[in-house]
């Protein structure tokens, strides 16, 4: 009998757990340790954050699904990994703090034979003074609850506009090293749509503030999109949408501090600026969730498992090198820790070898460039590949991970809705293949132009709706869920 | 200020228009249902193909084992 423990029940962890349970015979245990009792389909938080979707529509309680599938569920927050065990606990185990309200909070030890870390990001609002909804002055849509609060604050701003007051709304990135620019882009245009829907667009100054040096960078160094008979840089494609919707953009910005009504930021040229706001939704930078690792004698071995960023070290090439020397093969393909061969990390939890966007710093040395995104589709794809590899090794079908799932060989779709309503909704649909550009295979653009395209229209909105329903169907493990592709 | 609300003097025209903006026909096509239905089918097929290309590859048996 083997015990596979999965830390986290987000897009990556939930996918891995379901695939493992479906693949492994019942005598093997699949156990999920996660602090929240529910799964959140984060991409639809955008709609919650503008008040167009109820929170209940984007969350799914986990306990009934796991009970039905035969997955053990421990509602707890992992804090430590002991990959070599210790004299009192011979095999590898993790330590977790239960988070069920009212239950004992004494730490529990959970033994494992195989471990998948899918704990996603720690939202580092603390990196920018005044950032974030908990004690700061700005809003977020990173969690379902943040999105509900953002919607309330946005509605208050809309009511002030209805009373004739001009408002400045700022959406974007709350630090120079943020990732997830696609989410901020999408939220910007959903807000813009809401302003028009409420008839107050003329009273709003909508500003997109980002660490991207150019519009359309999206943390992947931009794309060259096939669109309308042209190879169009995403800076032009995205810029066109900003111009069309009269959204101002502040580029190459590192937010230094946020005060009530005022954002202080530095731009890539090293100059300090201020931006006034009445409503702001600024995403935080991400790090790993801060798990610690200990050896058999209790010694701290965190650095064998985790990079300084807190993300898990896997089979990537972490040798520091300049942008010109970056290669697609630097990116991991098995997501296995090189020291502890039964430990894997998927989704946002794995440590990328380097950014994808060109690194940039201001003359004052401030890093202002996007961290690499690990969006939903690749997170789920790598989770499935890792789950199937582990199942093969448990069942003796393989001795090594056989499926290779690198972001340099994987595409991503970004469908940014820009309005709601079945018939009148609009979305910017963009796809790229691969995520990590390969200038040897595709000289010039670095990506396959057949699958790197973008367009705006109601069709994209329908795709976004289909994705919402399909992925929540899959998350609920309804019949034939496994046929839904990642 | 963006291209849309820029007064059309020659000077500002040259300074401000840096990106293409959609014509009335393009805007109309973005919401024209028969065309959008076709685009929906096309986009789905393209994305499915892209997803199939993204499936994990098998390790080359002759390649050296992972470190
Ligand atoms: C607003 C927004 C919109 C987005 N839109 C899109 C989109 O349209 N398309 C797209 O592809 N991607 C989108 N993304 C990105 C996508 O949401 C992420 O790529 C994806 O959620 C990553 O999955 P994950 O499982 O790695 O992390 P998460 O989904 O964050 O899951 C992490 C899990 O780990 C748990 N956890 C945390 N700490 C611990 C701990 N100590 N112990 C155990 N468990 C722990 C969490 O509770 C959670 O269950 C969006 C992101 C945001 C913020």
XYZ file of C-alpha atoms and ligand atoms in Angstrom:
606
model
C 0.000 0.000 0.000
C 1.278 3.486 -0.863
C 0.237 6.804 0.664
C 0.217 9.819 -1.617
C -0.234 13.112 0.205
C -1.143 16.262 -1.699
C -0.716 19.651 -0.082
C -3.290 22.107 -1.430
C -6.652 21.713 -3.131
C -6.456 24.413 -5.766
C -6.421 23.873 -9.518
C -3.209 21.817 -9.359
C -3.737 19.885 -6.103
C -7.381 19.028 -6.763
C -6.549 17.797 -10.279
C -3.672 15.656 -8.976
C -5.845 14.139 -6.232
C -8.686 13.249 -8.586
C -6.387 11.758 -11.238
C -4.508 9.699 -8.644
C -7.701 8.399 -7.101
C -9.035 7.425 -10.498
C -5.766 5.709 -11.475
C -4.770 3.912 -8.275
C -6.537 0.840 -6.857
C -8.349 1.435 -3.557
C -5.679 -0.150 -1.357
C -3.526 2.921 -1.987
C -4.354 6.042 -0.012
C -4.746 9.463 -1.598
C -4.838 12.198 1.041
C -5.338 15.935 0.548
C -4.227 18.438 3.191
C -5.613 21.911 2.595
C -6.640 24.746 4.934
C -9.920 25.735 3.275
C -12.981 23.461 3.168
C -13.675 24.409 -0.428
C -12.160 24.620 -3.897
C -12.181 28.053 -5.558
C -12.303 28.387 -9.357
C -10.120 31.486 -9.180
C -10.487 32.675 -12.825
C -14.168 33.475 -12.180
C -13.290 35.597 -9.123
C -13.042 38.376 -11.701
C -16.829 38.271 -12.169
C -17.374 38.082 -8.392
C -15.110 41.123 -8.051
C -17.384 43.268 -10.207
C -20.544 41.992 -8.553
C -21.717 39.985 -11.570
C -21.453 36.555 -9.983
C -22.218 35.283 -6.492
C -19.328 33.895 -4.469
C -21.203 30.590 -4.089
C -20.937 30.069 -7.862
C -17.131 29.920 -7.774
C -16.568 27.695 -4.742
C -17.173 23.977 -4.300
C -17.155 22.231 -0.877
C -14.454 19.557 -0.903
C -15.474 17.121 1.866
C -18.496 15.598 0.053
C -16.537 15.174 -3.189
C -13.582 13.559 -1.451
C -15.886 11.304 0.601
C -17.582 10.132 -2.600
C -14.300 9.559 -4.438
C -12.525 7.897 -1.513
C -9.937 10.617 -0.983
C -8.843 11.325 2.604
C -9.234 15.025 3.436
C -7.487 16.791 6.290
C -8.483 20.416 6.667
C -5.184 21.818 7.803
C -2.349 24.089 6.811
C 0.953 22.292 6.225
C 3.910 23.860 8.000
C 6.786 21.351 7.879
C 8.107 18.549 5.710
C 10.297 15.813 7.228
C 11.416 13.943 4.112
C 13.748 11.612 6.021
C 11.495 11.081 9.039
C 13.238 11.076 12.447
C 13.967 8.582 15.219
C 10.377 8.888 16.551
C 8.767 8.751 13.124
C 10.753 6.461 10.834
C 9.155 7.342 7.470
C 8.709 10.693 5.748
C 5.892 12.882 7.040
C 4.503 16.379 7.019
C 3.284 18.484 9.935
C 0.072 20.471 9.570
C -2.038 22.749 11.754
C -5.769 21.979 11.633
C -7.904 24.883 10.471
C -11.434 23.603 11.057
C -13.137 26.283 13.156
C -13.727 25.066 16.713
C -11.572 21.954 16.300
C -8.313 21.253 18.110
C -5.437 23.272 16.736
C -2.730 20.875 17.848
C -0.419 19.966 14.968
C -0.935 16.647 13.228
C 1.672 14.468 11.543
C 0.714 12.939 8.217
C 2.918 10.160 6.856
C 3.571 9.871 3.132
C 5.337 7.707 0.610
C 4.858 10.269 -2.152
C 4.287 13.972 -1.660
C 2.939 16.574 -4.077
C 3.261 20.184 -3.015
C 0.482 22.190 -4.690
C 0.156 24.938 -2.114
C 0.063 27.769 -4.656
C 1.232 31.234 -3.647
C 1.438 33.164 -0.432
C -0.124 36.535 -1.242
C 2.584 38.974 -0.144
C 0.602 42.140 0.466
C 3.182 42.864 3.184
C 5.839 43.595 0.531
C 4.227 46.978 -0.195
C 3.173 49.167 2.739
C -0.547 49.881 2.595
C -1.301 47.179 0.005
C -4.213 44.798 0.306
C -7.606 44.427 1.910
C -6.389 43.190 5.314
C -5.065 46.297 6.999
C -4.180 48.057 3.734
C -6.099 50.465 1.517
C -6.535 48.501 -1.710
C -8.613 45.563 -2.877
C -7.784 42.194 -4.418
C -9.547 39.451 -6.392
C -7.048 36.714 -5.537
C -9.465 34.891 -3.252
C -13.238 34.559 -3.372
C -13.629 36.617 -0.193
C -11.335 39.373 -1.445
C -13.406 39.486 -4.632
C -16.650 39.965 -2.673
C -15.094 42.914 -0.807
C -13.755 44.377 -4.059
C -17.252 44.238 -5.562
C -18.710 46.102 -2.571
C -16.070 48.840 -2.819
C -16.490 49.111 -6.593
C -20.235 49.476 -6.153
C -19.661 52.266 -3.614
C -17.496 54.089 -6.173
C -20.198 53.624 -8.825
C -22.812 55.050 -6.428
C -20.595 58.106 -5.846
C -20.370 58.582 -9.612
C -24.131 58.284 -9.874
C -24.265 61.126 -7.367
C -22.120 63.152 -9.782
C -18.703 62.694 -8.151
C -15.755 62.005 -10.475
C -13.751 58.916 -9.463
C -10.327 57.537 -10.271
C -10.124 53.762 -10.411
C -6.728 52.082 -10.496
C -6.296 48.415 -11.366
C -3.037 46.528 -11.710
C 0.014 45.272 -9.904
C 0.934 46.273 -6.365
C 4.687 45.602 -6.647
C 7.440 45.571 -9.275
C 7.802 41.781 -9.148
C 4.165 40.729 -9.431
C 2.846 38.096 -11.792
C -0.693 37.357 -13.067
C -0.928 40.476 -15.267
C -3.623 38.703 -17.322
C -5.940 38.743 -14.300
C -5.435 42.480 -13.742
C -5.979 43.112 -17.471
C -9.225 41.160 -17.320
C -10.439 42.907 -14.182
C -9.708 46.316 -15.765
C -12.014 45.645 -18.688
C -14.713 44.102 -16.545
C -14.679 47.256 -14.432
C -14.798 49.343 -17.606
C -17.829 47.372 -18.783
C -19.583 47.850 -15.426
C -18.979 51.589 -15.563
C -20.637 51.727 -18.970
C -23.475 49.459 -17.868
C -24.212 51.840 -14.987
C -23.989 54.848 -17.290
C -21.109 56.466 -15.379
C -18.178 55.865 -17.715
C -17.764 59.570 -18.402
C -17.247 60.220 -14.684
C -14.474 57.664 -14.281
C -10.764 57.844 -14.948
C -9.715 54.232 -15.304
C -6.000 53.558 -14.953
C -4.110 50.301 -15.464
C -0.889 50.396 -13.443
C 1.565 47.616 -14.206
C 5.117 46.390 -13.803
C 5.117 45.329 -17.482
C 7.427 47.495 -19.578
C 4.946 47.219 -22.455
C 1.268 46.495 -22.628
C 0.598 42.860 -23.528
C 3.770 41.523 -21.910
C 1.658 39.335 -19.572
C 4.817 38.043 -17.899
C 5.725 35.996 -20.970
C 7.783 38.673 -22.757
C 4.793 39.497 -24.943
C 3.578 37.517 -27.934
C 3.464 37.945 -31.648
C -0.166 37.282 -32.402
C -1.654 36.175 -35.684
C -4.593 38.468 -36.180
C -6.383 39.976 -39.157
C -3.728 39.008 -41.689
C -0.857 40.426 -39.639
C 1.723 39.232 -37.174
C 0.895 41.739 -34.485
C 2.930 42.287 -31.311
C 0.723 41.890 -28.239
C 1.771 45.406 -27.201
C -0.142 46.690 -30.234
C -3.003 44.219 -29.852
C -3.510 45.066 -26.159
C -2.747 48.755 -26.756
C -5.541 48.883 -29.297
C -8.001 47.638 -26.700
C -6.813 50.221 -24.172
C -7.215 52.977 -26.743
C -10.638 51.755 -27.804
C -11.906 51.689 -24.202
C -10.080 54.878 -23.145
C -8.135 53.204 -20.359
C -4.910 54.951 -19.406
C -1.861 52.816 -18.763
C 1.088 53.378 -16.448
C 3.862 51.003 -17.500
C 7.055 49.770 -15.863
C 5.889 50.744 -12.394
C 6.911 49.469 -8.978
C 4.458 50.492 -6.281
C 6.457 51.656 -3.264
C 3.676 52.493 -0.825
C -0.032 53.099 -0.662
C -1.697 55.709 1.469
C -5.407 56.398 1.651
C -6.188 57.902 -1.764
C -2.563 57.941 -2.969
C -0.280 55.408 -4.656
C 3.451 56.146 -4.660
C 5.437 54.378 -7.373
C 8.755 54.373 -9.159
C 9.029 53.817 -12.908
C 11.738 52.065 -14.898
C 13.501 55.377 -15.523
C 14.020 55.701 -11.741
C 11.588 58.599 -11.326
C 9.107 58.692 -8.411
C 5.433 59.426 -9.121
C 2.107 59.645 -7.335
C -1.282 58.464 -8.511
C -4.511 59.499 -6.832
C -7.276 56.903 -6.490
C -10.762 56.430 -5.111
C -10.873 52.690 -5.735
C -7.861 50.447 -6.323
C -7.532 46.735 -7.021
C -3.847 45.870 -6.994
C -2.539 42.302 -7.007
C 0.235 41.338 -4.569
C 3.541 39.657 -5.388
C 3.681 35.906 -4.751
C 6.131 33.723 -2.852
C 5.909 30.140 -1.647
C 3.731 29.577 1.417
C 6.752 29.274 3.725
C 6.980 25.536 4.408
C 10.064 24.422 6.358
C 11.945 21.153 5.917
C 13.836 19.208 8.584
C 16.299 16.320 8.398
C 16.378 13.123 10.465
C 18.246 14.828 13.312
C 15.939 17.842 13.332
C 18.374 20.000 11.347
C 16.930 22.648 9.035
C 17.173 21.420 5.433
C 14.706 23.886 3.959
C 17.208 24.854 1.263
C 17.296 21.296 -0.149
C 13.582 21.498 -0.872
C 12.879 25.171 -1.378
C 14.366 28.066 -3.324
C 14.824 31.378 -1.452
C 11.455 32.446 -2.890
C 9.816 29.635 -0.896
C 8.818 27.743 -4.043
C 9.832 24.081 -4.306
C 12.997 23.166 -6.179
C 12.295 20.715 -8.975
C 14.147 19.404 -12.048
C 14.817 22.882 -13.474
C 18.213 24.371 -14.282
C 18.582 26.990 -11.562
C 22.064 28.113 -12.587
C 21.920 31.940 -12.660
C 22.413 33.142 -16.246
C 21.781 36.276 -18.258
C 18.609 36.662 -20.339
C 20.492 35.862 -23.560
C 21.512 32.461 -22.168
C 18.042 31.347 -21.081
C 16.932 28.147 -22.783
C 13.607 26.304 -22.965
C 15.385 23.275 -21.465
C 15.962 25.267 -18.258
C 12.297 24.607 -17.489
C 11.320 21.526 -15.498
C 9.451 18.607 -17.041
C 8.934 16.090 -14.209
C 8.515 18.521 -11.263
C 10.492 16.162 -9.039
C 12.756 17.469 -6.291
C 16.359 16.528 -7.143
C 17.245 15.620 -3.528
C 14.044 13.950 -2.347
C 12.855 11.815 -5.239
C 9.407 11.158 -3.764
C 8.619 14.886 -3.514
C 7.054 16.791 -6.412
C 5.658 20.312 -6.800
C 3.081 21.532 -9.313
C 1.220 24.723 -10.198
C 2.437 27.935 -8.657
C 4.276 25.954 -5.927
C 7.243 24.916 -8.102
C 10.234 27.246 -8.369
C 10.675 28.504 -11.943
C 14.300 28.659 -13.131
C 14.003 32.334 -14.086
C 11.404 34.779 -15.397
C 10.116 34.592 -18.979
C 9.908 38.365 -19.425
C 13.155 40.238 -19.942
C 14.547 41.233 -16.522
C 14.559 44.996 -15.984
C 15.720 47.219 -13.149
C 15.461 50.955 -12.684
C 18.695 53.005 -12.474
C 18.197 52.840 -8.680
C 18.353 49.036 -8.818
C 14.643 48.398 -8.268
C 13.540 45.221 -10.031
C 10.529 46.074 -12.172
C 9.626 43.070 -14.287
C 6.929 40.433 -14.128
C 7.549 37.070 -12.491
C 6.631 34.108 -14.714
C 2.947 33.203 -14.696
C 1.827 29.639 -13.961
C -1.779 29.887 -15.007
C -4.610 27.424 -14.584
C -4.170 25.363 -17.720
C -0.455 24.537 -17.269
C -0.989 24.048 -13.521
C -3.607 21.391 -14.186
C -1.651 19.787 -17.063
C 1.504 19.341 -15.005
C -0.582 18.107 -12.050
C -2.129 15.391 -14.214
C 1.272 14.369 -15.636
C 2.839 14.171 -12.156
C -0.142 12.207 -10.785
C 0.046 9.712 -13.649
C 3.818 9.372 -13.259
C 3.483 8.668 -9.526
C 0.709 6.141 -10.182
C 2.920 4.375 -12.747
C 5.804 4.199 -10.286
C 3.554 2.903 -7.485
C 2.081 0.256 -9.773
C 5.522 -0.809 -10.986
C 4.878 0.281 -14.574
C 7.813 2.688 -14.469
C 10.840 3.390 -12.330
C 11.196 7.036 -13.370
C 8.646 9.730 -14.268
C 7.988 8.950 -17.929
C 5.625 11.779 -18.893
C 7.415 15.054 -19.490
C 5.301 18.167 -19.189
C 7.389 21.281 -19.654
C 6.023 24.811 -19.974
C 8.396 25.067 -22.940
C 6.257 22.454 -24.658
C 2.850 23.474 -23.440
C 0.396 26.102 -24.561
C -1.858 28.401 -22.589
C -5.109 30.130 -23.313
C -5.994 33.446 -21.765
C -9.587 34.456 -22.194
C -10.089 37.847 -20.629
C -13.749 38.681 -20.488
C -14.546 42.314 -21.013
C -18.223 42.396 -20.290
C -21.069 40.113 -19.390
C -24.421 38.990 -20.771
C -24.799 35.951 -22.994
C -25.466 37.863 -26.214
C -23.645 41.107 -25.545
C -20.595 39.904 -23.617
C -17.182 40.397 -25.108
C -13.822 38.844 -24.443
C -10.270 39.053 -25.599
C -9.274 35.478 -26.401
C -5.551 34.815 -26.714
C -3.627 31.601 -26.964
C 0.064 30.917 -27.122
C 2.151 27.888 -27.838
C 4.444 27.340 -26.077
C 4.382 29.448 -22.918
C 8.170 29.625 -22.713
C 9.349 30.917 -26.086
C 11.727 28.785 -28.110
C 13.692 30.952 -30.550
C 15.487 27.951 -32.023
C 12.307 26.190 -33.117
C 10.470 29.377 -34.082
C 13.083 32.014 -34.972
C 11.813 35.561 -34.566
C 8.636 35.234 -32.540
C 9.689 32.224 -30.442
C 6.241 30.662 -30.693
C 4.215 28.629 -33.163
C 2.123 31.179 -35.068
C -0.604 28.624 -35.796
C -1.480 28.512 -32.118
C -0.525 32.007 -31.020
C -3.459 34.164 -31.907
C -5.873 36.609 -30.430
C -9.211 38.153 -31.184
C -11.989 40.110 -29.550
C -15.651 39.219 -29.694
C -18.680 37.520 -28.209
C -17.247 34.104 -29.167
C -14.439 34.594 -26.637
C -17.028 35.413 -23.988
C -18.872 32.166 -24.725
C -15.584 30.289 -24.383
C -15.028 31.897 -20.984
C -18.531 30.819 -19.909
C -17.947 27.277 -21.194
C -14.651 27.118 -19.291
C -16.367 28.309 -16.097
C -19.062 25.618 -16.262
C -16.814 22.861 -17.580
C -14.098 23.307 -14.960
C -16.563 23.574 -12.102
C -18.251 20.421 -13.419
C -14.874 18.747 -13.411
C -14.029 20.077 -9.936
C -17.268 18.530 -8.636
C -16.137 15.176 -10.123
C -19.427 14.736 -11.958
C -19.795 11.795 -14.399
C -17.040 11.640 -17.015
C -15.196 14.580 -15.400
C -11.943 12.997 -16.506
C -12.833 13.563 -20.143
C -12.621 17.330 -19.668
C -9.167 18.272 -20.928
C -6.898 20.498 -18.887
C -5.922 61.079 -23.051
C -6.274 58.402 -25.697
C -6.694 58.389 -29.436
C -10.456 58.528 -29.097
C -10.721 61.804 -27.236
C -7.679 63.508 -28.746
C -8.615 66.678 -30.648
C -7.758 66.096 -34.299
C -5.140 68.734 -34.995
C -2.336 67.526 -37.222
C 0.166 67.714 -34.412
C -1.790 65.638 -31.881
C -2.782 63.211 -34.629
C 0.859 62.427 -35.283
C 1.716 62.314 -31.595
C -1.143 60.204 -30.307
C -2.227 57.565 -32.793
C 0.186 54.759 -32.061
C -2.089 51.746 -32.237
C -4.835 50.627 -34.584
C -8.363 51.063 -33.287
C -11.336 49.123 -34.638
C -13.529 50.493 -37.366
C -17.313 50.507 -37.007
C -17.477 47.335 -39.123
C -14.995 45.534 -36.890
C -16.952 46.514 -33.797
C -20.149 45.317 -35.431
C -18.581 41.993 -36.441
C -17.484 41.402 -32.834
C -21.123 41.129 -31.883
C -22.604 39.762 -35.141
C -23.946 36.409 -33.972
C -23.554 34.210 -37.100
C -19.935 35.336 -37.437
C -19.324 34.908 -33.704
C -20.857 31.423 -33.786
C -18.362 30.482 -36.464
C -15.519 32.068 -34.491
C -16.649 30.094 -31.423
C -16.350 26.824 -33.349
C -13.025 27.880 -34.885
C -11.523 29.030 -31.558
C -12.608 25.820 -29.840
C -11.079 23.642 -32.535
C -7.848 25.638 -32.421
C -7.690 25.451 -28.625
C -8.374 21.697 -28.640
C -5.546 21.210 -31.104
C -3.276 23.352 -28.953
C -4.249 21.325 -25.863
C -3.474 18.079 -27.676
C -0.029 19.454 -28.588
C 0.479 20.353 -24.914
C -0.001 16.784 -23.705
C 3.051 15.368 -21.979
C 5.644 13.786 -24.194
C 7.110 10.401 -23.306
C 10.697 10.211 -22.130
C 13.049 9.165 -24.899
C 14.273 5.716 -23.746
C 17.747 6.465 -25.105
C 17.995 9.770 -23.201
C 20.044 9.887 -19.986
C 18.018 9.454 -16.776
C 16.979 12.550 -14.869
C 19.510 13.683 -12.233
C -7.960 36.845 -10.213
C -7.270 35.756 -10.952
C -7.740 35.379 -12.195
C -7.133 34.356 -12.898
N -7.616 34.017 -14.120
C -7.058 32.990 -14.779
C -7.580 32.578 -16.050
O -8.512 33.167 -16.586
N -7.014 31.508 -16.643
C -5.984 30.828 -16.085
O -5.516 29.861 -16.660
N -5.452 31.203 -14.902
C -5.964 32.260 -14.242
N -5.444 32.641 -13.042
C -4.313 31.883 -12.490
C -4.799 30.626 -11.773
O -5.801 30.946 -10.858
C -3.625 29.973 -11.077
O -2.682 29.652 -12.046
C -4.006 28.704 -10.381
O -4.952 28.973 -9.389
C -2.790 28.026 -9.787
O -3.177 26.829 -9.213
P -2.456 26.250 -7.930
O -3.187 24.996 -7.590
O -1.008 26.191 -8.145
O -2.680 27.329 -6.774
P -4.035 27.727 -6.037
O -5.183 27.611 -6.951
O -3.776 29.038 -5.383
O -4.217 26.607 -4.915
C -3.375 26.502 -3.793
C -4.034 25.588 -2.778
O -3.133 25.352 -1.712
C -3.783 25.605 -0.490
N -2.764 25.953 0.514
C -2.193 27.154 0.747
N -1.311 27.057 1.755
C -1.307 25.770 2.151
C -0.603 25.047 3.158
N 0.289 25.651 3.953
N -0.865 23.730 3.300
C -1.762 23.099 2.504
N -2.455 23.739 1.536
C -2.224 25.055 1.360
C -4.771 26.707 -0.803
O -5.771 26.815 0.165
C -5.287 26.200 -2.147
O -6.236 25.185 -1.950
C -6.012 33.693 -12.337
C -5.526 34.091 -11.088
C -6.135 35.123 -10.405
C -5.589 35.539 -9.065
